[in-house]
């Protein structure tokens, strides 16, 4: 009888701890979203450096504007072979591609989210500006120094089975994310460097490493401006094909 | 002489642009959103030879595509694209030709686009573009039955979907962020330019003569429409929108058929053994075209459909004057048949889809009913296009092992009326600016159709593209 009671007590304690952890994970992730997605809009130039296993580098540049968490316009400015190519992402996974050579926009299938973005180690999915809480179910794994470590499980099936995110305990921005495939093998890792611009924390540099290919992409954000009053009109096919 | 003047003008433009760039504009400012004048372009080297004709070279193209672009902060944009080409193979036949560099080394200049546009012209929601421009209608991938404003550029038959630009007034009124109205006016019709080199006769229709007659000579004359305000104009309207996850458009075009009809043919006997010469008057039939297209996503698959309904504005007749065979008859002997009744529409359409696999795979499929040169609903063939490509080594290498088309002209007698073109390709991106591709095109087929006509022309193609 005693053993049954003690078992039940242990179970209840375990369950309540799990609940506390889940709640903690949720509240932490909510705070991360508040830090990362609080600006109304953002404009920046992106320098994208591809580094192969022999440390050979290729650089691409683009301008990006974003409004809220689901409107983004990304336009390459270099190299010359890609200059002018632009992507427009709108709510409900509506995406358009503009290639100057074809003189018109083209709706892109949502399956493109499986792909790496323009030869980088980021998938289209990685670059989505959607709030973490809308994409993942969090679980607090541990606290380590000045960081929380969360396990994020995707709410819908995709290329990752889970993401382990290391989060700054005081400012709630992300230090590191580790991506695991459906075989639970770590396949990618992103290291973030955040800088404060005005009242917002900005991911000034992200280094994404594809562990299988031993290939890196360094994405540097420059000339970042927040809350400049971008309108919905700036995120239309009309603007895409300019 | 005109070409020389044009070269000088372009050289001055480029020179001025360079001076401006060097004198007053820091290099990095050329990358800003409103550059003073942006100069870009590409070099394309395109060499092809036939595989089953003693490896004969048949295509030589070295093209400099030079683009000048200037955007102002007030929404005005100037754009031009000019091709400078060394195109074709030397064709010297006599000693006199050796004095002519144009024969030994054929060069040409072509203004592909040259326009000025203004966003927010008169009203905030009205964009206007004036000048020589390409207006591409349709949601399908390169095979667009509704894309009829600009003349087809069929010079390279394998470059599907290529059109020439037209001198155009193009207005777009944006009703809101989802819906827009477009009006286009092209003051004069420009005809399709036909395929060259080994593709030259591929689109020609079979001409069946009465039994006992043999064609000994053929000539023709194109009856060009008058340059009047509406008679020779091409104009169109398009309503474009987005609703419930679907992009769609409805369009109307008033123009002319892309290829001419032999409307009046004069037959003349040339000998006493059935030899006959034919002189044809060719006319471009005026047409109405109603178009509809859509694009959306279904279960992560990109899906598109596009259809165009062609109506002749008047009955299109084919008249054959056989009077020369009956010199003693007082009345001319003319047979008259209606080739295309104005009450009979022809419907061309395409449906397609694409899907991106993880790890760099991509597949694209299209079904097309009715190619550009096909007329009459009963003569429209079925075309199936498939392309599977996969990238490797961080997109340094792209392979297209499955790429090609399959044509059926008569399902009831498939064995005698089919053709396919298999087009594998490998592309190597040597640097971010340079790509090199090697491809083959293998044709096979039977019957009277586009690719069966090319079955002896299997080819290998090498292309190099450098962007700057």
XYZ file of C-alpha atoms in Angstrom:
710
model
C 0.000 0.000 0.000
C 2.835 2.298 0.986
C 4.616 1.613 -2.235
C 1.439 2.415 -4.234
C 1.088 5.685 -2.344
C 4.697 6.648 -2.826
C 4.456 5.726 -6.530
C 1.362 7.917 -6.878
C 3.116 10.750 -5.050
C 6.154 10.485 -7.299
C 3.928 10.409 -10.377
C 1.996 13.473 -9.229
C 5.215 15.316 -8.486
C 6.623 14.345 -11.878
C 3.435 15.424 -13.639
C 3.318 18.744 -11.817
C 7.010 19.367 -12.564
C 6.342 18.583 -16.231
C 3.422 20.986 -16.179
C 5.540 23.700 -14.579
C 8.235 23.063 -17.182
C 5.718 23.248 -20.015
C 4.315 26.468 -18.624
C 7.803 27.839 -18.207
C 8.637 26.801 -21.741
C 5.538 28.547 -23.056
C 6.139 31.737 -21.155
C 9.810 31.773 -22.181
C 8.906 31.248 -25.820
C 6.284 33.952 -25.608
C 8.911 36.355 -24.288
C 11.294 35.326 -27.068
C 8.558 36.128 -29.602
C 7.982 39.495 -27.943
C 11.681 40.310 -28.260
C 12.123 39.036 -31.791
C 8.852 40.076 -33.403
C 7.835 43.234 -31.612
C 8.822 45.831 -34.284
C 5.975 46.898 -36.562
C 8.275 46.849 -39.560
C 11.907 46.539 -40.506
C 14.118 47.310 -43.477
C 17.724 46.222 -43.896
C 20.398 45.125 -46.282
C 21.535 41.528 -46.014
C 25.005 40.354 -46.763
C 24.969 36.604 -47.245
C 28.330 34.869 -47.212
C 28.486 31.235 -48.267
C 31.512 29.388 -46.900
C 32.316 25.909 -48.173
C 34.328 23.229 -46.420
C 37.536 24.584 -47.986
C 36.697 28.032 -46.551
C 36.058 29.368 -50.049
C 33.578 32.231 -49.842
C 30.851 33.641 -52.085
C 28.940 36.769 -51.222
C 25.392 37.749 -52.099
C 23.590 40.903 -51.163
C 19.942 41.702 -50.849
C 17.529 44.266 -49.542
C 14.780 43.095 -47.284
C 11.710 44.778 -45.909
C 9.305 43.209 -43.482
C 6.014 44.122 -41.856
C 4.659 42.213 -38.908
C 5.434 38.504 -38.958
C 4.023 37.516 -42.306
C 4.883 40.108 -44.952
C 8.344 40.194 -46.418
C 9.947 41.374 -49.652
C 13.458 40.169 -50.412
C 15.335 41.491 -53.433
C 18.830 40.446 -54.501
C 21.205 43.220 -55.490
C 24.258 41.057 -56.202
C 25.814 38.994 -57.727
C 24.871 40.205 -61.186
C 23.380 36.838 -62.146
C 20.819 37.189 -59.354
C 20.392 40.944 -59.132
C 16.735 41.876 -59.465
C 15.386 38.469 -58.488
C 12.846 39.070 -55.740
C 10.602 37.061 -53.402
C 7.411 38.268 -51.841
C 5.970 36.365 -48.877
C 2.437 37.092 -47.789
C 0.105 35.600 -45.179
C -1.229 32.055 -45.633
C 1.945 30.873 -47.351
C 1.303 32.876 -50.513
C 4.668 33.456 -52.171
C 5.685 35.048 -55.448
C 8.954 35.030 -57.320
C 9.939 37.765 -59.747
C 12.658 37.091 -62.292
C 13.403 40.091 -64.512
C 14.160 37.822 -67.479
C 10.551 36.582 -67.552
C 8.984 40.038 -67.157
C 6.293 38.791 -64.794
C 5.767 37.429 -61.321
C 5.236 33.749 -60.676
C 3.354 32.145 -57.826
C 5.636 29.680 -56.048
C 4.437 26.366 -54.703
C 4.574 26.086 -50.937
C 6.728 22.985 -51.339
C 9.602 25.411 -51.873
C 9.757 25.646 -48.094
C 11.510 22.263 -48.182
C 14.325 23.817 -50.162
C 17.359 25.773 -49.157
C 16.977 29.430 -49.899
C 19.040 30.568 -52.897
C 21.980 28.259 -52.257
C 22.304 29.165 -48.574
C 22.075 26.787 -45.633
C 18.812 28.380 -44.547
C 15.625 26.763 -45.741
C 12.725 29.011 -46.693
C 11.133 27.745 -43.498
C 14.114 28.882 -41.403
C 13.784 32.383 -42.776
C 10.099 32.682 -42.021
C 9.379 35.477 -39.594
C 6.550 33.580 -37.915
C 6.359 33.645 -34.130
C 8.001 30.581 -32.531
C 4.931 29.948 -30.390
C 2.781 29.551 -33.494
C 5.157 26.949 -34.974
C 6.478 24.997 -31.999
C 5.448 23.373 -28.722
C 8.159 24.181 -26.185
C 9.614 22.166 -23.327
C 12.136 23.606 -20.914
C 15.040 21.162 -20.802
C 17.343 22.991 -18.429
C 18.764 26.271 -17.309
C 22.460 26.638 -17.906
C 24.368 29.722 -16.718
C 22.589 32.712 -18.191
C 20.540 30.631 -20.619
C 17.389 28.570 -20.901
C 17.514 25.520 -23.111
C 14.197 24.743 -24.792
C 13.185 21.789 -26.877
C 10.826 22.944 -29.602
C 8.631 20.379 -31.301
C 7.070 21.466 -34.606
C 3.274 21.628 -34.514
C 3.118 20.446 -38.121
C 5.344 17.814 -39.681
C 8.249 19.251 -41.609
C 11.938 18.769 -42.237
C 12.802 18.930 -38.508
C 11.711 16.592 -35.696
C 12.808 19.091 -33.054
C 14.813 22.247 -32.505
C 16.905 22.846 -29.414
C 17.053 26.565 -28.682
C 19.398 28.248 -26.240
C 17.905 31.496 -25.002
C 19.362 34.430 -23.104
C 17.862 34.392 -19.616
C 17.715 38.128 -19.100
C 16.996 39.540 -22.571
C 15.163 36.550 -24.105
C 16.900 36.543 -27.435
C 18.199 33.352 -29.046
C 21.863 32.393 -28.753
C 21.791 29.160 -30.635
C 19.403 26.787 -32.383
C 20.151 23.168 -33.221
C 18.010 21.406 -35.790
C 17.316 17.673 -35.758
C 16.009 15.661 -38.670
C 13.229 13.098 -38.506
C 15.793 10.436 -37.596
C 16.637 12.587 -34.540
C 20.064 13.406 -35.921
C 21.455 16.918 -35.530
C 21.782 18.311 -39.025
C 22.127 22.074 -38.674
C 23.168 24.635 -36.142
C 22.669 28.391 -36.054
C 24.627 30.801 -33.864
C 23.111 34.247 -33.343
C 24.750 37.542 -32.478
C 22.199 40.046 -31.277
C 22.711 43.800 -31.026
C 20.314 46.347 -29.630
C 19.101 48.926 -32.137
C 16.952 51.517 -30.429
C 14.534 49.555 -28.278
C 14.782 46.320 -30.287
C 17.197 43.429 -30.229
C 18.405 42.697 -33.738
C 19.997 39.459 -35.036
C 22.945 41.315 -36.524
C 24.647 38.095 -37.580
C 23.473 34.531 -37.949
C 25.851 31.747 -38.834
C 24.019 28.664 -40.028
C 26.092 25.481 -40.413
C 24.968 22.454 -42.362
C 26.748 19.765 -40.371
C 26.422 17.112 -43.046
C 27.874 19.216 -45.831
C 30.241 21.130 -43.560
C 28.986 24.267 -45.273
C 28.224 27.574 -43.595
C 26.126 30.608 -44.377
C 26.805 33.851 -42.583
C 23.929 36.300 -42.804
C 24.820 39.817 -41.751
C 22.132 42.459 -41.380
C 23.191 46.029 -42.005
C 21.483 49.409 -42.261
C 18.669 48.098 -40.106
C 15.765 50.476 -39.576
C 12.736 49.724 -37.441
C 9.254 51.191 -37.480
C 9.665 53.412 -40.505
C 5.965 53.167 -41.288
C 5.997 50.599 -44.094
C 2.501 50.072 -45.497
C 0.680 47.000 -46.738
C 0.994 48.585 -50.202
C 4.754 47.984 -50.003
C 4.131 44.237 -49.979
C 2.220 43.740 -53.214
C 2.903 42.199 -56.595
C 2.911 45.755 -57.964
C 5.963 46.539 -55.819
C 7.538 43.152 -56.473
C 7.752 43.672 -60.239
C 9.027 47.257 -60.143
C 24.026 53.731 -91.784
C 21.201 53.617 -89.252
C 23.053 50.885 -87.387
C 26.195 53.008 -87.225
C 24.247 55.968 -85.833
C 22.633 53.684 -83.287
C 26.004 52.266 -82.225
C 27.379 55.773 -81.786
C 24.334 56.800 -79.754
C 24.610 53.749 -77.528
C 28.344 54.236 -77.121
C 27.708 57.844 -76.089
C 25.033 56.737 -73.637
C 27.347 54.150 -72.114
C 30.211 56.651 -72.090
C 28.121 59.290 -70.372
C 26.885 56.740 -67.890
C 30.432 55.665 -67.118
C 31.597 59.236 -66.752
C 28.763 59.940 -64.364
C 29.475 56.786 -62.409
C 33.177 57.595 -62.157
C 32.918 61.312 -61.507
C 30.250 61.685 -58.941
C 28.894 58.400 -57.723
C 30.678 56.229 -55.218
C 30.713 52.635 -56.383
C 28.562 51.356 -53.548
C 25.841 53.846 -54.405
C 25.193 51.976 -57.631
C 23.709 49.288 -55.444
C 21.233 51.606 -53.756
C 17.544 51.591 -54.493
C 17.677 54.663 -56.708
C 20.916 54.454 -58.664
C 21.857 57.218 -61.043
C 22.287 54.789 -63.897
C 22.741 51.091 -63.474
C 24.555 49.215 -66.185
C 24.238 45.465 -66.235
C 23.896 42.669 -68.698
C 25.181 39.341 -69.777
C 27.230 37.583 -72.364
C 25.772 34.441 -73.879
C 27.760 32.078 -76.021
C 25.551 29.475 -77.688
C 27.062 26.844 -79.978
C 25.203 23.844 -81.394
C 25.926 21.025 -83.767
C 23.972 18.172 -85.266
C 24.754 14.691 -84.036
C 23.668 12.673 -87.042
C 24.933 14.819 -89.876
C 28.707 14.555 -89.629
C 28.663 16.701 -86.502
C 27.735 19.722 -88.559
C 27.783 23.082 -86.742
C 24.534 24.870 -87.340
C 24.198 27.527 -84.633
C 26.678 30.176 -83.582
C 25.548 32.966 -81.314
C 27.616 35.333 -79.243
C 25.292 37.793 -77.618
C 25.952 40.794 -75.454
C 22.783 41.807 -73.697
C 23.331 45.305 -72.357
C 20.859 46.737 -69.868
C 20.637 50.342 -68.767
C 18.318 51.237 -65.927
C 17.624 54.382 -64.041
C 15.091 54.717 -61.243
C 14.152 58.044 -59.779
C 12.685 58.628 -56.364
C 9.560 60.104 -57.951
C 8.612 56.718 -59.375
C 10.022 57.204 -62.872
C 12.007 54.340 -64.342
C 13.962 54.191 -67.566
C 14.966 50.797 -68.873
C 16.561 49.491 -72.013
C 17.935 46.174 -73.121
C 19.907 45.959 -76.318
C 21.344 42.866 -77.915
C 24.623 43.076 -79.804
C 25.042 39.813 -81.581
C 27.446 37.876 -83.645
C 24.847 35.477 -84.950
C 25.058 32.898 -87.681
C 27.762 31.070 -89.550
C 29.903 32.565 -92.318
C 28.218 32.077 -95.716
C 30.791 33.052 -98.361
C 30.171 31.730 -101.856
C 32.278 33.864 -104.134
C 35.433 35.914 -103.981
C 33.257 39.023 -103.817
C 31.892 37.847 -100.476
C 35.392 38.035 -99.030
C 35.115 41.834 -99.221
C 32.007 41.779 -97.073
C 32.571 41.428 -93.352
C 28.813 41.146 -92.887
C 28.923 37.808 -94.690
C 32.115 36.553 -93.120
C 31.166 37.636 -89.646
C 27.439 38.356 -89.362
C 26.649 40.904 -86.647
C 23.424 42.586 -85.656
C 21.845 44.903 -83.117
C 18.380 44.529 -81.682
C 16.533 46.748 -79.253
C 14.756 44.264 -77.027
C 13.183 46.816 -74.696
C 13.292 50.581 -74.388
C 10.739 52.293 -72.192
C 9.944 54.810 -69.505
C 7.457 54.050 -66.747
C 5.875 56.158 -64.064
C 4.332 54.806 -60.915
C 1.423 56.837 -59.678
C 0.793 58.763 -62.895
C -2.003 61.317 -62.358
C -3.458 59.062 -59.642
C -1.590 57.214 -56.938
C -2.973 53.909 -58.181
C -2.173 54.295 -61.849
C 1.090 53.077 -63.386
C 1.938 53.940 -66.957
C 4.665 52.482 -69.127
C 5.406 53.839 -72.567
C 7.832 52.532 -75.137
C 9.118 49.270 -76.480
C 8.282 46.708 -73.843
C 7.517 43.073 -73.191
C 4.131 42.366 -71.629
C 3.918 38.735 -70.598
C 0.409 37.446 -69.936
C -0.440 34.078 -68.487
C 0.370 31.954 -65.452
C 1.754 28.876 -67.223
C 5.464 28.201 -67.522
C 6.688 29.627 -70.861
C 3.828 28.042 -72.822
C 1.155 30.714 -72.632
C -1.858 30.654 -74.975
C -2.956 34.070 -73.627
C 0.416 35.720 -74.254
C -0.472 37.363 -77.571
C 0.222 41.074 -77.170
C 3.834 40.883 -78.273
C 4.899 39.101 -81.426
C 6.379 35.661 -80.984
C 10.123 35.425 -81.496
C 10.476 31.952 -82.975
C 14.046 32.424 -84.180
C 15.233 29.739 -81.769
C 12.453 27.185 -81.712
C 13.829 25.573 -78.561
C 13.598 28.818 -76.601
C 9.920 28.339 -75.779
C 7.957 31.444 -74.935
C 10.369 33.993 -76.339
C 8.599 37.087 -77.671
C 9.771 40.395 -79.082
C 8.776 43.580 -77.348
C 6.304 46.003 -78.954
C 5.928 49.768 -78.988
C 3.209 50.057 -76.396
C 1.162 52.249 -74.104
C 0.584 50.130 -71.022
C -1.594 51.305 -68.132
C -2.277 49.489 -64.888
C -4.900 50.714 -62.484
C -4.608 49.116 -59.048
C -8.063 48.982 -57.507
C -6.578 47.740 -54.232
C -3.771 45.366 -53.235
C -5.583 42.365 -54.720
C -7.281 43.593 -57.885
C -6.073 45.538 -60.895
C -7.146 46.531 -64.377
C -4.726 46.717 -67.274
C -5.198 48.403 -70.629
C -2.667 47.996 -73.420
C -2.513 49.724 -76.780
C 0.009 48.730 -79.440
C -0.430 51.089 -82.390
C 0.730 48.685 -85.058
C 0.780 44.937 -85.385
C 4.182 43.272 -85.685
C 4.314 39.795 -87.192
C 5.978 36.752 -85.697
C 9.510 36.169 -86.885
C 9.990 32.608 -88.055
C 12.525 29.979 -87.001
C 15.950 30.104 -88.610
C 18.736 27.675 -89.408
C 17.732 24.005 -89.255
C 14.374 24.948 -87.741
C 13.425 27.097 -90.744
C 10.729 24.893 -92.281
C 9.392 23.171 -89.207
C 6.250 25.285 -88.877
C 5.323 25.202 -92.554
C 2.015 23.491 -93.213
C 1.817 20.564 -95.579
C 0.490 21.685 -98.932
C -1.497 18.985 -100.739
C -1.830 19.484 -104.477
C -4.504 17.834 -106.614
C -3.485 14.499 -108.103
C -1.224 14.867 -111.116
C 0.155 18.268 -110.126
C 3.755 18.865 -109.069
C 4.944 22.044 -107.427
C 7.771 23.580 -109.434
C 7.895 27.076 -107.989
C 6.374 28.989 -105.104
C 6.259 32.659 -104.304
C 4.278 34.820 -101.934
C 3.385 38.310 -100.989
C 2.271 39.447 -97.542
C -0.697 41.791 -97.505
C 0.259 44.156 -94.738
C -2.585 45.800 -92.806
C -2.891 49.570 -93.126
C -1.337 51.704 -90.407
C -4.642 53.099 -89.267
C -5.549 53.861 -85.649
C -7.504 50.654 -85.040
C -7.149 48.553 -88.216
C -3.543 47.670 -87.542
C -3.545 48.098 -83.765
C -3.352 45.438 -81.117
C -5.111 46.282 -77.883
C -6.212 44.414 -74.836
C -7.587 44.572 -71.339
C -6.954 42.410 -68.332
C -8.630 42.132 -64.965
C -6.322 40.505 -62.491
C -7.034 39.471 -58.940
C -6.379 37.320 -55.932
C -9.147 35.671 -53.943
C -9.454 32.595 -51.731
C -5.816 31.676 -52.281
C -6.097 31.799 -56.060
C -4.421 34.243 -58.422
C -6.494 34.673 -61.551
C -7.007 36.929 -64.534
C -9.533 37.492 -67.290
C -8.359 39.099 -70.478
C -9.512 40.278 -73.873
C -7.310 41.005 -76.844
C -8.036 42.414 -80.268
C -5.225 41.663 -82.660
C -4.177 39.380 -85.451
C -3.364 35.727 -85.816
C 0.274 35.028 -85.040
C 0.963 33.352 -88.365
C -0.367 34.303 -91.811
C -2.909 32.403 -93.890
C -2.450 31.786 -97.606
C -5.686 33.606 -98.386
C -5.437 33.854 -102.172
C -3.399 31.393 -104.260
C -2.840 31.713 -107.957
C -1.937 28.454 -109.724
C -0.029 28.625 -113.008
C 1.007 25.624 -115.129
C 4.735 25.662 -115.862
C 4.986 22.721 -118.255
C 2.879 20.113 -119.960
C 3.499 17.400 -117.371
C 1.557 18.745 -114.408
C 4.156 21.191 -113.178
C 2.594 24.122 -111.387
C 3.766 27.303 -109.717
C 1.812 28.936 -106.910
C 1.791 32.544 -105.921
C 0.141 33.167 -102.544
C -1.181 36.306 -100.931
C -0.638 35.904 -97.215
C -2.838 37.676 -94.709
C -2.903 37.923 -90.925
C -6.492 37.246 -89.879
C -7.932 39.745 -87.371
C -8.882 37.944 -84.176
C -10.519 38.371 -80.797
C -8.907 36.393 -77.974
C -10.588 35.783 -74.638
C -8.233 34.560 -71.944
C -8.419 33.155 -68.475
C -5.689 31.940 -66.161
C -5.160 30.950 -62.573
C -2.403 29.843 -60.219
C -2.642 28.383 -56.743
C -1.315 25.733 -54.392
C -2.988 22.404 -53.757
C -1.402 20.213 -51.077
C 1.937 22.044 -51.470
C 1.898 21.496 -55.238
C 1.981 24.628 -57.363
C -0.852 24.419 -59.895
C -1.680 26.617 -62.864
C -4.120 26.623 -65.750
C -4.506 28.943 -68.677
C -6.864 29.003 -71.627
C -7.411 31.194 -74.649
C -10.433 31.215 -76.896
C -9.671 32.563 -80.382
C -12.374 33.998 -82.641
C -11.811 35.254 -86.167
C -13.384 38.706 -86.595
C -14.519 37.707 -90.097
C -14.682 34.379 -91.911
C -11.179 33.510 -93.097
C -11.319 32.273 -96.679
C -8.795 30.418 -98.753
C -9.273 31.093 -102.444
C -7.462 29.193 -105.162
C -7.369 30.806 -108.592
C -7.119 28.039 -111.185
C -8.029 30.209 -114.207
C -4.687 29.575 -115.910
C -5.692 25.937 -116.327
C -8.887 26.952 -118.136
C -7.808 29.719 -120.556
C -10.869 29.337 -122.750
C -13.442 29.861 -120.013
C -14.870 33.412 -119.924
C -15.126 33.524 -116.107
C -12.198 33.122 -113.719
C -12.111 29.715 -112.055
C -11.734 30.301 -108.319
C -12.381 27.788 -105.604
C -13.385 29.329 -102.313
C -13.389 27.553 -98.963
C -13.801 28.905 -95.473
C -10.691 28.070 -93.505
C -11.930 29.550 -90.227
C -15.540 30.572 -89.636
C -16.015 33.555 -87.389
C -18.628 31.630 -85.451
C -16.150 28.836 -84.717
C -13.716 29.469 -81.912
C -10.508 27.570 -81.315
C -9.569 26.776 -77.776
C -5.967 26.398 -76.689
C -5.172 25.609 -73.108
C -2.514 24.467 -70.717
C -2.509 23.003 -67.227
C 0.554 22.325 -65.154
C 2.074 21.895 -61.773
C 5.379 21.869 -59.964
C 6.807 20.560 -56.741
C 10.030 21.129 -54.826
C 11.476 18.097 -53.104
C 13.734 18.437 -50.132
C 17.456 18.343 -50.918
C 17.228 20.258 -54.158
C 14.850 18.268 -56.347
C 12.264 19.993 -58.523
C 9.674 18.647 -60.938
C 7.569 20.569 -63.435
C 4.827 19.102 -65.596
C 2.628 20.756 -68.222
C -0.016 19.619 -70.646
C -0.657 21.903 -73.604
C -3.463 21.605 -76.121
C -2.609 23.520 -79.281
C 0.780 24.983 -80.193
C 1.217 28.412 -81.742
C 1.195 27.240 -85.380
C -1.839 24.947 -85.062
C -5.238 26.120 -86.272
C -8.715 24.691 -86.136
C -9.931 22.735 -83.105
C -9.637 19.427 -84.948
C -5.968 20.123 -85.749
C -4.765 20.957 -82.257
C -2.259 18.452 -80.904
C -1.599 17.376 -77.335
C 1.778 18.197 -75.820
C 3.125 16.812 -72.549
C 6.169 18.510 -71.039
C 8.123 17.151 -68.111
C 11.236 18.454 -66.382
C 12.950 17.017 -63.331
C 16.017 18.785 -62.051
C 18.226 18.364 -59.047
C 20.998 20.492 -57.690
C 24.179 19.226 -56.109
C 27.189 20.666 -54.287
C 25.355 23.663 -52.842
C 23.691 24.444 -56.138
C 26.980 24.470 -58.035
C 25.736 21.742 -60.319
C 22.268 21.217 -61.746
C 21.263 18.049 -63.566
C 18.141 17.659 -65.667
C 18.128 13.929 -66.454
C 14.409 13.900 -67.219
C 13.469 16.728 -69.491
C 11.456 16.625 -72.633
C 8.170 16.677 -74.437
C 5.787 14.149 -75.932
C 3.332 15.022 -78.696
C 0.237 13.178 -79.826
C -1.489 14.379 -82.967
C -4.003 11.555 -83.314
C -4.914 9.389 -80.343
C -6.781 6.921 -82.551
C -3.646 6.166 -84.546
C -1.013 6.801 -81.938
C 1.676 4.595 -83.494
C 1.801 6.777 -86.588
C 1.129 10.168 -85.002
C 3.433 10.861 -82.117
C 6.778 12.419 -81.397
C 9.046 13.094 -78.494
C 11.978 15.288 -77.710
C 14.350 14.211 -74.963
C 16.380 17.116 -73.633
C 18.812 16.170 -70.824
C 20.983 18.980 -69.564
C 23.767 19.618 -67.090
C 24.524 23.114 -65.807
C 27.660 24.044 -63.885
C 27.691 27.322 -61.975
C 31.417 27.980 -62.153
C 31.185 31.258 -60.253
C 28.214 33.298 -59.033
C 28.383 35.175 -62.347
C 29.135 32.360 -64.762
C 27.153 29.303 -65.783
C 28.073 26.692 -68.336
C 25.575 24.248 -69.726
C 25.774 21.207 -71.931
C 22.623 19.671 -73.297
C 21.386 17.355 -75.975
C 18.100 17.264 -77.831
C 17.029 13.971 -79.340
C 13.925 13.868 -81.531
C 11.885 10.923 -82.682
C 8.416 10.597 -84.078
C 6.033 9.814 -86.897
C 3.366 11.775 -88.700
C 2.954 15.464 -89.307
C 3.947 17.233 -86.123
C 6.455 19.659 -84.707
C 9.080 17.258 -83.381
C 8.645 14.515 -85.986
C 9.768 17.147 -88.488
C 13.006 17.473 -86.518
C 13.767 13.773 -86.131
C 16.927 13.960 -88.229
C 18.196 16.917 -86.259
C 19.431 15.473 -82.972
C 21.779 18.051 -81.546
C 24.283 18.910 -78.866
C 24.281 22.397 -77.374
C 26.916 24.238 -75.396
C 26.108 27.515 -73.683
C 28.110 29.866 -71.549
C 26.501 32.740 -69.720
C 28.343 35.466 -67.857
C 26.418 38.159 -66.012
C 27.836 41.526 -65.015
